[in-house]
């Protein structure tokens, strides 16, 4: 049984003196009867797979629908030409987020985190930060356990599926998970970790899942950028001492209640939102041929 | 729910339900067949039918039937690989009654002539469910070693199977019984905690009143 609230993890962290990641990992070890070594090894495989996916981006690839591909490379070029507002670090984050989303659409190997459609958010922030600050492998694995602990609670109290909760459940969850991991990498405590997750999720509440033609392409790929940027901003806010006035678990519950009332046309059916625009419909019709 | 269900799995994109789940359905079907597949008729239903092409669902199912897993980078090339391996396949749309939106019906023929019909659904994430085997109801996920026995609906067959398992120290995790009508065709689906040996399967196949035995092993083929 994994944790059902972030509050539980924080209070356990305080009472035991163990960091957030360790509490999440120990619960996994107990729950699935695995050793510490195996838990770490499994996470190492995921980290390696994220890095390999980032490295193996191929700018020439197009998705089977031909709708997606090559945009990550445009950001690389803009960054190299120093023509982006966001600065080089954020440029790298943007580039990685799009590239991962595109690789996914182009049937390359990725790590669903928490889902395939939101697979760019966590690696974009974590891998960019690791490169910039030379974070060692052990700490990266710990940061991934932070993402997993937050994601588990969200999946338990609400959902990580676009079909159930809209895109807030995919990109929103990914963003909250990534924010917590970034706070951890900057040595924030368990409290700051869950505050950042709350701030991140709160900002993406209501986000609908409206894929054109039902494909994980438009607008999914570029939404990974907003999830990643939002994660960094939320981590910065939490590290500066800003708290979410609404407690993190209540924010997750709010996401669930929003998902419950969200119209089905906005939950991965490819009917509403941008999928329902004249162009969205035209693309869907053309692909049917 | 494991932390590695949240961060993970490693998979070939773009969709855990339309791609990873589809590979898994093909992979489990091949395991259930227990031999190399010669030909496959693939009937896509619902969202598999309407958005399957863009999600690579078609290539994913063929990849699974060739024995690939959801993280195999050769999935996009599965049609070409099937041609190389001499497996033929064809796709059709279908409108299944009361089926999950992401469902597929497979009519498979193995190299020995063995035939198998499977109806399966992709439930989200990369979780799947086998819903029918050879037209008879079933309900299992492929997460356990699973024994599927088709028999005549007569007294004694359930005891034969369960005593054999008990004798071999195989613990039953779940067990389901279905039949089309009294005294007709019946099927039992047993999800087990341990693997069942090939000799035990063979023994079952030769019992009177047992029409077909299908076994899903989680161990890798040699």
PDB file of C-alpha atoms in Angstrom, chain A residues 55-230:
ATOM      1  CA  UNK A  55      20.463  11.574 -26.636  1.00  0.00           C
ATOM      2  CA  UNK A  56      18.784   9.584 -29.408  1.00  0.00           C
ATOM      3  CA  UNK A  57      16.525  12.406 -30.590  1.00  0.00           C
ATOM      4  CA  UNK A  58      16.437  12.426 -34.360  1.00  0.00           C
ATOM      5  CA  UNK A  59      15.460  15.762 -35.883  1.00  0.00           C
ATOM      6  CA  UNK A  60      14.655  14.119 -39.210  1.00  0.00           C
ATOM      7  CA  UNK A  61      11.953  11.858 -37.821  1.00  0.00           C
ATOM      8  CA  UNK A  62       8.271  12.522 -38.392  1.00  0.00           C
ATOM      9  CA  UNK A  63       5.420  10.873 -36.528  1.00  0.00           C
ATOM     10  CA  UNK A  64       3.297   8.315 -38.438  1.00  0.00           C
ATOM     11  CA  UNK A  65       0.658  11.040 -38.965  1.00  0.00           C
ATOM     12  CA  UNK A  66       3.389  13.416 -40.247  1.00  0.00           C
ATOM     13  CA  UNK A  67       2.098  16.087 -37.841  1.00  0.00           C
ATOM     14  CA  UNK A  68       5.019  16.150 -35.434  1.00  0.00           C
ATOM     15  CA  UNK A  69       8.807  16.220 -35.696  1.00  0.00           C
ATOM     16  CA  UNK A  70      11.786  18.531 -35.991  1.00  0.00           C
ATOM     17  CA  UNK A  71      10.617  21.313 -33.667  1.00  0.00           C
ATOM     18  CA  UNK A  72      13.075  20.512 -30.862  1.00  0.00           C
ATOM     19  CA  UNK A  73      15.887  21.202 -33.284  1.00  0.00           C
ATOM     20  CA  UNK A  74      14.437  24.656 -34.034  1.00  0.00           C
ATOM     21  CA  UNK A  75      14.838  25.543 -30.356  1.00  0.00           C
ATOM     22  CA  UNK A  76      18.422  24.267 -30.427  1.00  0.00           C
ATOM     23  CA  UNK A  77      19.139  26.592 -33.321  1.00  0.00           C
ATOM     24  CA  UNK A  78      17.379  29.549 -31.672  1.00  0.00           C
ATOM     25  CA  UNK A  79      19.347  28.901 -28.508  1.00  0.00           C
ATOM     26  CA  UNK A  80      22.624  28.735 -30.384  1.00  0.00           C
ATOM     27  CA  UNK A  81      21.728  31.999 -32.135  1.00  0.00           C
ATOM     28  CA  UNK A  82      20.948  33.483 -28.707  1.00  0.00           C
ATOM     29  CA  UNK A  83      17.571  34.630 -29.863  1.00  0.00           C
ATOM     30  CA  UNK A  84      15.404  33.326 -27.032  1.00  0.00           C
ATOM     31  CA  UNK A  85      13.930  35.341 -24.192  1.00  0.00           C
ATOM     32  CA  UNK A  86      14.149  32.580 -21.610  1.00  0.00           C
ATOM     33  CA  UNK A  87      17.921  32.397 -21.304  1.00  0.00           C
ATOM     34  CA  UNK A  88      20.128  29.442 -22.069  1.00  0.00           C
ATOM     35  CA  UNK A  89      19.169  27.156 -19.194  1.00  0.00           C
ATOM     36  CA  UNK A  90      15.448  27.525 -19.808  1.00  0.00           C
ATOM     37  CA  UNK A  91      16.203  27.172 -23.511  1.00  0.00           C
ATOM     38  CA  UNK A  92      17.770  23.802 -22.822  1.00  0.00           C
ATOM     39  CA  UNK A  93      14.773  22.770 -20.747  1.00  0.00           C
ATOM     40  CA  UNK A  94      12.404  23.799 -23.548  1.00  0.00           C
ATOM     41  CA  UNK A  95      14.484  21.983 -26.123  1.00  0.00           C
ATOM     42  CA  UNK A  96      14.594  18.740 -24.117  1.00  0.00           C
ATOM     43  CA  UNK A  97      10.886  18.833 -23.316  1.00  0.00           C
ATOM     44  CA  UNK A  98       9.917  19.182 -26.984  1.00  0.00           C
ATOM     45  CA  UNK A  99      12.464  16.662 -28.176  1.00  0.00           C
ATOM     46  CA  UNK A 100      11.233  14.019 -25.734  1.00  0.00           C
ATOM     47  CA  UNK A 101       7.610  14.645 -26.698  1.00  0.00           C
ATOM     48  CA  UNK A 102       8.540  14.383 -30.370  1.00  0.00           C
ATOM     49  CA  UNK A 103      10.531  11.201 -29.849  1.00  0.00           C
ATOM     50  CA  UNK A 104       7.473   9.728 -28.173  1.00  0.00           C
ATOM     51  CA  UNK A 105       5.212  10.731 -31.067  1.00  0.00           C
ATOM     52  CA  UNK A 106       7.741   9.258 -33.498  1.00  0.00           C
ATOM     53  CA  UNK A 107       7.653   5.844 -31.797  1.00  0.00           C
ATOM     54  CA  UNK A 108      11.053   6.074 -30.175  1.00  0.00           C
ATOM     55  CA  UNK A 109      11.771   4.561 -26.771  1.00  0.00           C
ATOM     56  CA  UNK A 110      10.890   6.851 -23.839  1.00  0.00           C
ATOM     57  CA  UNK A 111      10.048   6.591 -20.158  1.00  0.00           C
ATOM     58  CA  UNK A 112       6.377   7.200 -19.363  1.00  0.00           C
ATOM     59  CA  UNK A 113       6.614   9.587 -16.385  1.00  0.00           C
ATOM     60  CA  UNK A 114       3.893   9.533 -15.371  1.00  0.00           C
ATOM     61  CA  UNK A 115       2.475   8.955 -18.884  1.00  0.00           C
ATOM     62  CA  UNK A 116       3.837   8.791 -22.425  1.00  0.00           C
ATOM     63  CA  UNK A 117       2.155  12.084 -23.334  1.00  0.00           C
ATOM     64  CA  UNK A 118       3.852  13.867 -20.420  1.00  0.00           C
ATOM     65  CA  UNK A 119       7.191  12.070 -20.762  1.00  0.00           C
ATOM     66  CA  UNK A 120       9.160  15.252 -21.507  1.00  0.00           C
ATOM     67  CA  UNK A 121       8.588  17.232 -18.314  1.00  0.00           C
ATOM     68  CA  UNK A 122      10.651  15.352 -15.735  1.00  0.00           C
ATOM     69  CA  UNK A 123      13.710  14.600 -17.901  1.00  0.00           C
ATOM     70  CA  UNK A 124      13.704  18.149 -19.305  1.00  0.00           C
ATOM     71  CA  UNK A 125      14.170  19.758 -15.894  1.00  0.00           C
ATOM     72  CA  UNK A 126      16.226  17.053 -14.194  1.00  0.00           C
ATOM     73  CA  UNK A 127      18.656  16.297 -17.011  1.00  0.00           C
ATOM     74  CA  UNK A 128      19.179  19.986 -17.821  1.00  0.00           C
ATOM     75  CA  UNK A 129      19.882  20.740 -14.167  1.00  0.00           C
ATOM     76  CA  UNK A 130      22.216  17.790 -13.800  1.00  0.00           C
ATOM     77  CA  UNK A 131      24.244  18.921 -16.789  1.00  0.00           C
ATOM     78  CA  UNK A 132      24.449  22.482 -15.509  1.00  0.00           C
ATOM     79  CA  UNK A 133      25.335  21.585 -11.910  1.00  0.00           C
ATOM     80  CA  UNK A 134      27.135  18.246 -12.147  1.00  0.00           C
ATOM     81  CA  UNK A 135      24.697  16.429  -9.858  1.00  0.00           C
ATOM     82  CA  UNK A 136      25.913  12.928  -9.030  1.00  0.00           C
ATOM     83  CA  UNK A 137      24.029   9.815 -10.035  1.00  0.00           C
ATOM     84  CA  UNK A 138      22.949   8.837  -6.497  1.00  0.00           C
ATOM     85  CA  UNK A 139      21.238  12.160  -5.954  1.00  0.00           C
ATOM     86  CA  UNK A 140      19.508  11.946  -9.337  1.00  0.00           C
ATOM     87  CA  UNK A 141      18.040   8.571  -8.359  1.00  0.00           C
ATOM     88  CA  UNK A 142      16.846  10.058  -5.088  1.00  0.00           C
ATOM     89  CA  UNK A 143      15.211  12.911  -6.984  1.00  0.00           C
ATOM     90  CA  UNK A 144      13.379  10.358  -9.141  1.00  0.00           C
ATOM     91  CA  UNK A 145      12.062   8.658  -6.008  1.00  0.00           C
ATOM     92  CA  UNK A 146      10.723  12.072  -4.992  1.00  0.00           C
ATOM     93  CA  UNK A 147       8.857  12.295  -8.314  1.00  0.00           C
ATOM     94  CA  UNK A 148       7.488   8.781  -7.785  1.00  0.00           C
ATOM     95  CA  UNK A 149       6.292   9.468  -4.242  1.00  0.00           C
ATOM     96  CA  UNK A 150       4.401  12.579  -5.338  1.00  0.00           C
ATOM     97  CA  UNK A 151       2.978  10.788  -8.387  1.00  0.00           C
ATOM     98  CA  UNK A 152       1.740   7.863  -6.337  1.00  0.00           C
ATOM     99  CA  UNK A 153      -0.250  10.113  -4.043  1.00  0.00           C
ATOM    100  CA  UNK A 154      -1.728  11.975  -7.028  1.00  0.00           C
ATOM    101  CA  UNK A 155      -2.635   8.683  -8.726  1.00  0.00           C
ATOM    102  CA  UNK A 156      -4.261   7.475  -5.523  1.00  0.00           C
ATOM    103  CA  UNK A 157      -6.243  10.599  -4.643  1.00  0.00           C
ATOM    104  CA  UNK A 158      -6.983  11.753  -8.189  1.00  0.00           C
ATOM    105  CA  UNK A 159      -5.574  10.321 -11.433  1.00  0.00           C
ATOM    106  CA  UNK A 160      -2.614  10.492 -13.784  1.00  0.00           C
ATOM    107  CA  UNK A 161      -4.735   9.604 -16.808  1.00  0.00           C
ATOM    108  CA  UNK A 162      -5.925  12.171 -19.349  1.00  0.00           C
ATOM    109  CA  UNK A 163      -8.982  10.059 -20.103  1.00  0.00           C
ATOM    110  CA  UNK A 164     -10.060  10.325 -16.481  1.00  0.00           C
ATOM    111  CA  UNK A 165      -8.788  13.704 -15.325  1.00  0.00           C
ATOM    112  CA  UNK A 166      -7.893  15.722 -18.417  1.00  0.00           C
ATOM    113  CA  UNK A 167      -4.379  16.958 -19.176  1.00  0.00           C
ATOM    114  CA  UNK A 168      -4.076  18.434 -15.667  1.00  0.00           C
ATOM    115  CA  UNK A 169      -3.702  14.789 -14.600  1.00  0.00           C
ATOM    116  CA  UNK A 170      -0.862  14.191 -17.070  1.00  0.00           C
ATOM    117  CA  UNK A 171       1.125  17.410 -17.559  1.00  0.00           C
ATOM    118  CA  UNK A 172      -0.098  18.773 -14.215  1.00  0.00           C
ATOM    119  CA  UNK A 173       1.049  15.671 -12.341  1.00  0.00           C
ATOM    120  CA  UNK A 174       4.353  15.549 -14.230  1.00  0.00           C
ATOM    121  CA  UNK A 175       4.924  19.198 -13.371  1.00  0.00           C
ATOM    122  CA  UNK A 176       4.165  18.660  -9.663  1.00  0.00           C
ATOM    123  CA  UNK A 177       6.474  15.634  -9.599  1.00  0.00           C
ATOM    124  CA  UNK A 178       9.277  17.522 -11.339  1.00  0.00           C
ATOM    125  CA  UNK A 179       8.884  20.553  -9.061  1.00  0.00           C
ATOM    126  CA  UNK A 180       9.319  18.374  -5.972  1.00  0.00           C
ATOM    127  CA  UNK A 181      12.402  16.744  -7.454  1.00  0.00           C
ATOM    128  CA  UNK A 182      13.971  20.126  -8.218  1.00  0.00           C
ATOM    129  CA  UNK A 183      13.356  21.321  -4.666  1.00  0.00           C
ATOM    130  CA  UNK A 184      15.063  18.182  -3.438  1.00  0.00           C
ATOM    131  CA  UNK A 185      18.054  18.702  -5.754  1.00  0.00           C
ATOM    132  CA  UNK A 186      18.413  22.200  -4.291  1.00  0.00           C
ATOM    133  CA  UNK A 187      18.384  20.678  -0.787  1.00  0.00           C
ATOM    134  CA  UNK A 188      14.862  21.736   0.139  1.00  0.00           C
ATOM    135  CA  UNK A 189      13.132  19.719   2.870  1.00  0.00           C
ATOM    136  CA  UNK A 190      10.036  17.526   2.619  1.00  0.00           C
ATOM    137  CA  UNK A 191       7.783  20.462   3.422  1.00  0.00           C
ATOM    138  CA  UNK A 192       9.190  22.563   0.603  1.00  0.00           C
ATOM    139  CA  UNK A 193       8.952  19.576  -1.744  1.00  0.00           C
ATOM    140  CA  UNK A 194       5.209  19.163  -1.254  1.00  0.00           C
ATOM    141  CA  UNK A 195       4.635  22.932  -1.321  1.00  0.00           C
ATOM    142  CA  UNK A 196       6.280  23.105  -4.722  1.00  0.00           C
ATOM    143  CA  UNK A 197       4.134  20.210  -5.925  1.00  0.00           C
ATOM    144  CA  UNK A 198       1.004  22.019  -4.729  1.00  0.00           C
ATOM    145  CA  UNK A 199       2.045  25.283  -6.387  1.00  0.00           C
ATOM    146  CA  UNK A 200       2.779  23.468  -9.653  1.00  0.00           C
ATOM    147  CA  UNK A 201      -0.417  21.457  -9.739  1.00  0.00           C
ATOM    148  CA  UNK A 202      -2.544  24.438  -8.759  1.00  0.00           C
ATOM    149  CA  UNK A 203      -1.310  26.407 -11.744  1.00  0.00           C
ATOM    150  CA  UNK A 204      -2.329  23.711 -14.201  1.00  0.00           C
ATOM    151  CA  UNK A 205      -5.724  22.841 -12.685  1.00  0.00           C
ATOM    152  CA  UNK A 206      -8.417  22.645 -15.315  1.00  0.00           C
ATOM    153  CA  UNK A 207      -6.110  21.765 -18.171  1.00  0.00           C
ATOM    154  CA  UNK A 208      -8.137  19.744 -20.653  1.00  0.00           C
ATOM    155  CA  UNK A 209      -6.996  16.762 -22.698  1.00  0.00           C
ATOM    156  CA  UNK A 210      -7.875  17.648 -26.292  1.00  0.00           C
ATOM    157  CA  UNK A 211      -5.585  15.767 -28.685  1.00  0.00           C
ATOM    158  CA  UNK A 212      -6.202  16.455 -32.374  1.00  0.00           C
ATOM    159  CA  UNK A 213      -7.415  13.249 -34.050  1.00  0.00           C
ATOM    160  CA  UNK A 214      -6.951  11.574 -30.656  1.00  0.00           C
ATOM    161  CA  UNK A 215      -3.195  11.343 -31.208  1.00  0.00           C
ATOM    162  CA  UNK A 216      -0.565  12.092 -28.555  1.00  0.00           C
ATOM    163  CA  UNK A 217       0.840  14.923 -30.691  1.00  0.00           C
ATOM    164  CA  UNK A 218      -1.100  18.202 -30.835  1.00  0.00           C
ATOM    165  CA  UNK A 219      -1.075  19.900 -28.326  1.00  0.00           C
ATOM    166  CA  UNK A 220       0.642  17.271 -26.146  1.00  0.00           C
ATOM    167  CA  UNK A 221       4.239  17.712 -27.319  1.00  0.00           C
ATOM    168  CA  UNK A 222       4.501  21.436 -26.576  1.00  0.00           C
ATOM    169  CA  UNK A 223       2.509  21.218 -23.356  1.00  0.00           C
ATOM    170  CA  UNK A 224       5.529  19.423 -21.953  1.00  0.00           C
ATOM    171  CA  UNK A 225       7.352  22.775 -22.131  1.00  0.00           C
ATOM    172  CA  UNK A 226       4.775  24.524 -19.995  1.00  0.00           C
ATOM    173  CA  UNK A 227       4.843  21.649 -17.501  1.00  0.00           C
ATOM    174  CA  UNK A 228       8.620  21.914 -17.224  1.00  0.00           C
ATOM    175  CA  UNK A 229       8.711  25.724 -16.924  1.00  0.00           C
ATOM    176  CA  UNK A 230       5.913  25.647 -14.378  1.00  0.00           C
TER     177      UNK A 230
END
